[in-house]
Amino acid sequence: MAKHIGASAFAILLALTGPALAAKDTLSLGMVLEPPHLDPTAGAAAAIREVVYANIFEGLTRIDAKGEVQPGLAESWTVSPDGLTYTFKLRANAAFHDGTKFDCGIVKFSYERAVAADSVNAQKGFFEPIVSTACPDPATAVVTLKRPTGLFLFNMGMGDAAMVAPNTAATNKANPVGTGPFVFKRWVKGDRVELERNASYWGKAPALRAVTFRFIADPSAAAAAVFAGDIDGFANFPAPETLDRLRGDKNFAVVIGTTEGKTILALNNTRKPFTDIRVRRALAHAIDRKMLIEALSGYGAPIGSHFIPTDPGAVDLVGVYPPDLAKAKALLAEAGIAPGTEITIKLPPPGYARRGGEVIAAMLEQVGLRAKLVPVEWAQWLDQVFKNSDFDATIISHVEPHDLDIYARDKYYFNYNSDAYRSLYKSYVEATDPAKQLDLVGQLQRKLTDDLPNVFLYALPKIGVWNAKLKGMWTNSPIAANDVTGVSWAE
Amino acid sequence: MNRNLVIGGTVSLLVLAVALVSLVWTPYPPTRIDILHKLAAPSAQHVLGTDPFGRDVASMIMEGTRNTLGVAIVAVLLGAGLGVPLGALAAARGGWFDALVMRTADLAFAFPALLTAVMITAIAGPGAVNAMIAIGIFNIPVFARVTRGAALSVQARDFVTAARATGRSEAAIVWLHVLPNIAPVLIVQVTIQFALGIIADAGLSYVGLGTQPPAPSWGRMLNDAQTFIYRAPLLAVFPGLAIMLSVLGLNLLGDGLRDLLDPRLESRR
Amino acid sequence: MNSAFLVRRLAGLLATLFAASVVVFTVMSVLPGDPASLMLGTGAREDTLAAMRHQMGLDRPAVWRYFGWIGGLLVGRLGTSYTYDVPVAELVAARAVVSLPLAVLAILLSTAIALPVGVTAARFRGRVADTLLMGAAQAGVAMPNFWLGLLLILLFSVGLGWLPASGFPGWEAGVWPALRTLILPAVALALPQAAILARVTRSAVLETLGQDYVRTARAKGVSERVALWRHAVRNALIPVVTIIGLQFSFLMAGTVIIENVFTLPGLGRLMFQSIAQRDLIVVQDLVVLLAGSVIVVNFLVDLAYMALDPRIAAGR
């Protein structure tokens, strides 16, 4: 705190003695995880996107702060009535940071690279519907699809569909070269990535001259860095327990937003005792979601189905399984589960899982279930739980937007096999009338709540903490990104 | 009676007593979560306060004592159980067996202990049992070396040579003559490794690889405390004091035993 | 000096290093978890994973990979990190500039504290000063360094606000800003080491004080002070230096927890993180490098022993 006083005294001194300082034009933003590399077309890590999305790399479309599709490197487009042909009009003056010109050839290269046999694109599926990309002239790209794909424009705005140039595509991991308003400057491994303003950007120049992403995994270190003013803020602040202190401080803005993270206690529906719906419902009654949220951060909304409460079409199903220990015990007894029965919960590294697991174990103990907590690294989680379904229960946040389809898949790690759900989902995908779509989204949520393949816990909050003078930061997190192109400092 | 022995013995017995009492009684169930009373300061209800989940810190430390002692004891048993016979045999046999045992010990010493423990737990999954193994493995070469060194000096003495002349088997000589004579050295080493085991277990738990929740452990309590260091600084103090007290007690006990059992070393002090 | 012994010892050490490389390679190979799926996440398709594995060279047989790796090491090529896609040497160098200065700082600090304390305690053996200093040393030995780190943070960062609680700005931020962040971790590492070293120093000095040449020097009328410093301490230095050498190799590898406490981007954290991310090459290289440095230090310690007492060589 002494530091703050010193700094403000210094500022006053300057104000009295000289002309006003120029407005600040640099930003230092904290991130919890360091990206493994910086190529969004060759890895799934959210941290990659949190550095490069919209800042360094751009796609034909872009996703805005509300999760809506906006023009990117394509200034406009038309879609044929059958929904199979997309004609993009491309920006005429866009170029890569190394001077390579952006034109339709780049689009063709980027999309064909993503579906090539040796492609390492984490979302190769996005490009699978593409039949061909044609270039009638350098400023026009015509993409033809196999079948109508409702989310195509949205998907082409994701980082995985970023435009990359043939001469730099192979080296983007360590030295990303895109078309965005910021140029990669350097990466001090284990500490930070630095970006600089792109002087020859095709669009509106950003207000910031330089941007630094600092990687601070430890919550207490993150809090200390914010308090000390070492960094200007965190888009996703990892230390919610210090928010009380920050809220009282006029220098900081604390902004609670939403994410697409549906945090669930996922259950292996083919493994006893979770084959029995009474057991699954007993778990739902045993877990007090409000208390769980309170114990973790105090932020986030309880969910009653696999759906974010603020998304269009959400149905409030939180009250279907209220906390009720007596009922939970009765259901367990009915299902023939003896008190003291042990279940194993595998916990991946994030705090919502590791700390949440401790809370849930204590809650389950009250209804006579012994939860054995097994912490796993991501590598093990992907291998054991996700790939091989070798688990009883796990705590995980599904952060992908619009992912009701995972319950309709033939083989997905929690093994929910419901033909009724699948046919319901099929009619939802085929529905064209928006009202009917919304109705079906509601039915899908209800079906999930009723069958309860997993215990739905809460929607992961986005806790933003930054300098109160910072403008233009995203409140919500519709996709993984730290789009700072619109960020500026108040005078 | 020397001072070290009295103080060290008392403290160690006290720590042991706490561990034993926690088997039958703690002020609260150490895993009971009470979110509404989280991060309470020390008071009459909670003598050491409560943690971020509202659990009673005193109860957690009590049960943590038991868990830590368990890990350290098993690790010492593992190390001594394998290391002592290996070292004694190496000294008795000599030759290639001796060379093999000592080179393997070198290999074990060459690995950074903590990082190896990290690898072991990465393969086998974190947990108390794997912490015991990871710590115990590094106790084996320690005991082997100490035993071998002490045994070599004993073997040169007259009574062993005499026993050998009577045609006794090598194993019988080791068992009847060598081991009893090097017992003081080994007992002292046990207290040292025990103390080191407690610190190692706390370290592993601190980085999340030791005893797993919901079972409380000192190291993890310290890790949790770091997150709340601005709001509840005392949380970072109590578990550390518990570690320090236990280790201090054992070290003093070791020093005291050394003075008592091995008078030749007394002159150095 | 016995050169046959030296050659034998060196051969043994090389064999140890080789065994270490086989052990770590085997361990990393059986480690559950696929680096490719870790990189590509839950949306990845099977053919994409196969392409990634090919790119990482994981589709080659294990023996092939082992010799490719070890052959590279022999000519000084550490290979390329799976996750960062940069030369491992670059990663290690970037982390070593944190770990190495931290270890050096800790060693200097611990020696600077331990020598005067140990010598003073020896000089006033059995008196109040001795009891107090050795009591403090007992307490220091019993303190886990990461807890000491937490207490230092509590006092100097949370309480007084003098020094940062964590992070490392990099040397390009200036020597002082970088050094400032290393002070608390260095103290946390140094104090328990100093406690051990002080005890060793004390008993080593006491031992030499009892030896004939010191007695002779005293008898010849050399002052107590000179007898202590010129004769006793100088001769006690060899075991002390040995311990310092061992502590240095401990510090190079053993700082991982302290790096976690202060979130410093050092070698220990790199190792930790590489295991979690299944960056197998980096883990293998680090283990061999660290094991190699421990082995080299052990060898130097052997040499020191031999110089001190040639009988040891014969006795082995």
PDB file of N, CA, C and O in Angstrom, chain B residues 81-101:
ATOM      1  N   GLY B  81      14.672 -51.711   6.198  1.00  0.00           N
ATOM      2  CA  GLY B  81      14.395 -53.120   5.945  1.00  0.00           C
ATOM      3  C   GLY B  81      15.190 -53.650   4.759  1.00  0.00           C
ATOM      4  O   GLY B  81      15.643 -54.794   4.763  1.00  0.00           O
ATOM      5  N   LEU B  82      15.337 -52.830   3.731  1.00  0.00           N
ATOM      6  CA  LEU B  82      16.096 -53.280   2.569  1.00  0.00           C
ATOM      7  C   LEU B  82      17.544 -52.827   2.626  1.00  0.00           C
ATOM      8  O   LEU B  82      18.442 -53.543   2.207  1.00  0.00           O
ATOM      9  N   GLY B  83      17.758 -51.617   3.139  1.00  0.00           N
ATOM     10  CA  GLY B  83      19.100 -51.049   3.106  1.00  0.00           C
ATOM     11  C   GLY B  83      20.071 -51.724   4.051  1.00  0.00           C
ATOM     12  O   GLY B  83      21.224 -51.972   3.694  1.00  0.00           O
ATOM     13  N   VAL B  84      19.614 -52.057   5.265  1.00  0.00           N
ATOM     14  CA  VAL B  84      20.521 -52.651   6.256  1.00  0.00           C
ATOM     15  C   VAL B  84      21.039 -54.015   5.789  1.00  0.00           C
ATOM     16  O   VAL B  84      22.248 -54.248   5.773  1.00  0.00           O
ATOM     17  N   PRO B  85      20.144 -54.950   5.389  1.00  0.00           N
ATOM     18  CA  PRO B  85      20.665 -56.229   4.900  1.00  0.00           C
ATOM     19  C   PRO B  85      21.597 -56.045   3.695  1.00  0.00           C
ATOM     20  O   PRO B  85      22.648 -56.697   3.633  1.00  0.00           O
ATOM     21  N   LEU B  86      21.216 -55.171   2.779  1.00  0.00           N
ATOM     22  CA  LEU B  86      22.060 -54.970   1.605  1.00  0.00           C
ATOM     23  C   LEU B  86      23.440 -54.472   2.007  1.00  0.00           C
ATOM     24  O   LEU B  86      24.463 -54.973   1.540  1.00  0.00           O
ATOM     25  N   GLY B  87      23.465 -53.470   2.885  1.00  0.00           N
ATOM     26  CA  GLY B  87      24.737 -52.900   3.302  1.00  0.00           C
ATOM     27  C   GLY B  87      25.578 -53.912   4.061  1.00  0.00           C
ATOM     28  O   GLY B  87      26.789 -54.043   3.838  1.00  0.00           O
ATOM     29  N   ALA B  88      24.919 -54.696   4.961  1.00  0.00           N
ATOM     30  CA  ALA B  88      25.647 -55.683   5.750  1.00  0.00           C
ATOM     31  C   ALA B  88      26.221 -56.756   4.841  1.00  0.00           C
ATOM     32  O   ALA B  88      27.389 -57.161   4.972  1.00  0.00           O
ATOM     33  N   LEU B  89      25.420 -57.213   3.883  1.00  0.00           N
ATOM     34  CA  LEU B  89      25.891 -58.234   2.955  1.00  0.00           C
ATOM     35  C   LEU B  89      27.030 -57.708   2.093  1.00  0.00           C
ATOM     36  O   LEU B  89      28.013 -58.413   1.847  1.00  0.00           O
ATOM     37  N   ALA B  90      26.874 -56.458   1.646  1.00  0.00           N
ATOM     38  CA  ALA B  90      27.916 -55.868   0.805  1.00  0.00           C
ATOM     39  C   ALA B  90      29.238 -55.845   1.568  1.00  0.00           C
ATOM     40  O   ALA B  90      30.296 -56.159   1.016  1.00  0.00           O
ATOM     41  N   ALA B  91      29.161 -55.483   2.842  1.00  0.00           N
ATOM     42  CA  ALA B  91      30.382 -55.426   3.640  1.00  0.00           C
ATOM     43  C   ALA B  91      30.956 -56.828   3.854  1.00  0.00           C
ATOM     44  O   ALA B  91      32.163 -57.049   3.774  1.00  0.00           O
ATOM     45  N   ALA B  92      30.077 -57.819   4.100  1.00  0.00           N
ATOM     46  CA  ALA B  92      30.543 -59.168   4.385  1.00  0.00           C
ATOM     47  C   ALA B  92      31.091 -59.849   3.134  1.00  0.00           C
ATOM     48  O   ALA B  92      32.148 -60.468   3.159  1.00  0.00           O
ATOM     49  N   ARG B  93      30.361 -59.727   2.031  1.00  0.00           N
ATOM     50  CA  ARG B  93      30.747 -60.420   0.819  1.00  0.00           C
ATOM     51  C   ARG B  93      31.901 -59.719   0.090  1.00  0.00           C
ATOM     52  O   ARG B  93      32.812 -60.355  -0.399  1.00  0.00           O
ATOM     53  N   GLY B  94      31.791 -58.388   0.005  1.00  0.00           N
ATOM     54  CA  GLY B  94      32.790 -57.654  -0.777  1.00  0.00           C
ATOM     55  C   GLY B  94      32.643 -58.003  -2.248  1.00  0.00           C
ATOM     56  O   GLY B  94      31.588 -58.472  -2.685  1.00  0.00           O
ATOM     57  N   GLY B  95      33.670 -57.754  -3.033  1.00  0.00           N
ATOM     58  CA  GLY B  95      33.699 -58.167  -4.434  1.00  0.00           C
ATOM     59  C   GLY B  95      32.614 -57.524  -5.277  1.00  0.00           C
ATOM     60  O   GLY B  95      32.221 -56.379  -5.038  1.00  0.00           O
ATOM     61  N   TRP B  96      32.126 -58.310  -6.257  1.00  0.00           N
ATOM     62  CA  TRP B  96      31.193 -57.723  -7.221  1.00  0.00           C
ATOM     63  C   TRP B  96      29.889 -57.307  -6.554  1.00  0.00           C
ATOM     64  O   TRP B  96      29.273 -56.327  -6.941  1.00  0.00           O
ATOM     65  N   PHE B  97      29.458 -58.073  -5.536  1.00  0.00           N
ATOM     66  CA  PHE B  97      28.196 -57.737  -4.889  1.00  0.00           C
ATOM     67  C   PHE B  97      28.296 -56.356  -4.238  1.00  0.00           C
ATOM     68  O   PHE B  97      27.418 -55.503  -4.381  1.00  0.00           O
ATOM     69  N   ASP B  98      29.387 -56.163  -3.521  1.00  0.00           N
ATOM     70  CA  ASP B  98      29.648 -54.870  -2.888  1.00  0.00           C
ATOM     71  C   ASP B  98      29.614 -53.762  -3.933  1.00  0.00           C
ATOM     72  O   ASP B  98      28.933 -52.748  -3.777  1.00  0.00           O
ATOM     73  N   ALA B  99      30.355 -54.013  -5.033  1.00  0.00           N
ATOM     74  CA  ALA B  99      30.430 -52.992  -6.079  1.00  0.00           C
ATOM     75  C   ALA B  99      29.044 -52.687  -6.631  1.00  0.00           C
ATOM     76  O   ALA B  99      28.660 -51.524  -6.812  1.00  0.00           O
ATOM     77  N   LEU B 100      28.269 -53.747  -6.867  1.00  0.00           N
ATOM     78  CA  LEU B 100      26.937 -53.561  -7.440  1.00  0.00           C
ATOM     79  C   LEU B 100      26.058 -52.716  -6.515  1.00  0.00           C
ATOM     80  O   LEU B 100      25.415 -51.750  -6.930  1.00  0.00           O
ATOM     81  N   VAL B 101      26.067 -53.099  -5.237  1.00  0.00           N
ATOM     82  CA  VAL B 101      25.212 -52.379  -4.282  1.00  0.00           C
ATOM     83  C   VAL B 101      25.630 -50.906  -4.210  1.00  0.00           C
ATOM     84  O   VAL B 101      24.786 -49.995  -4.242  1.00  0.00           O
TER      85      VAL B 101
END
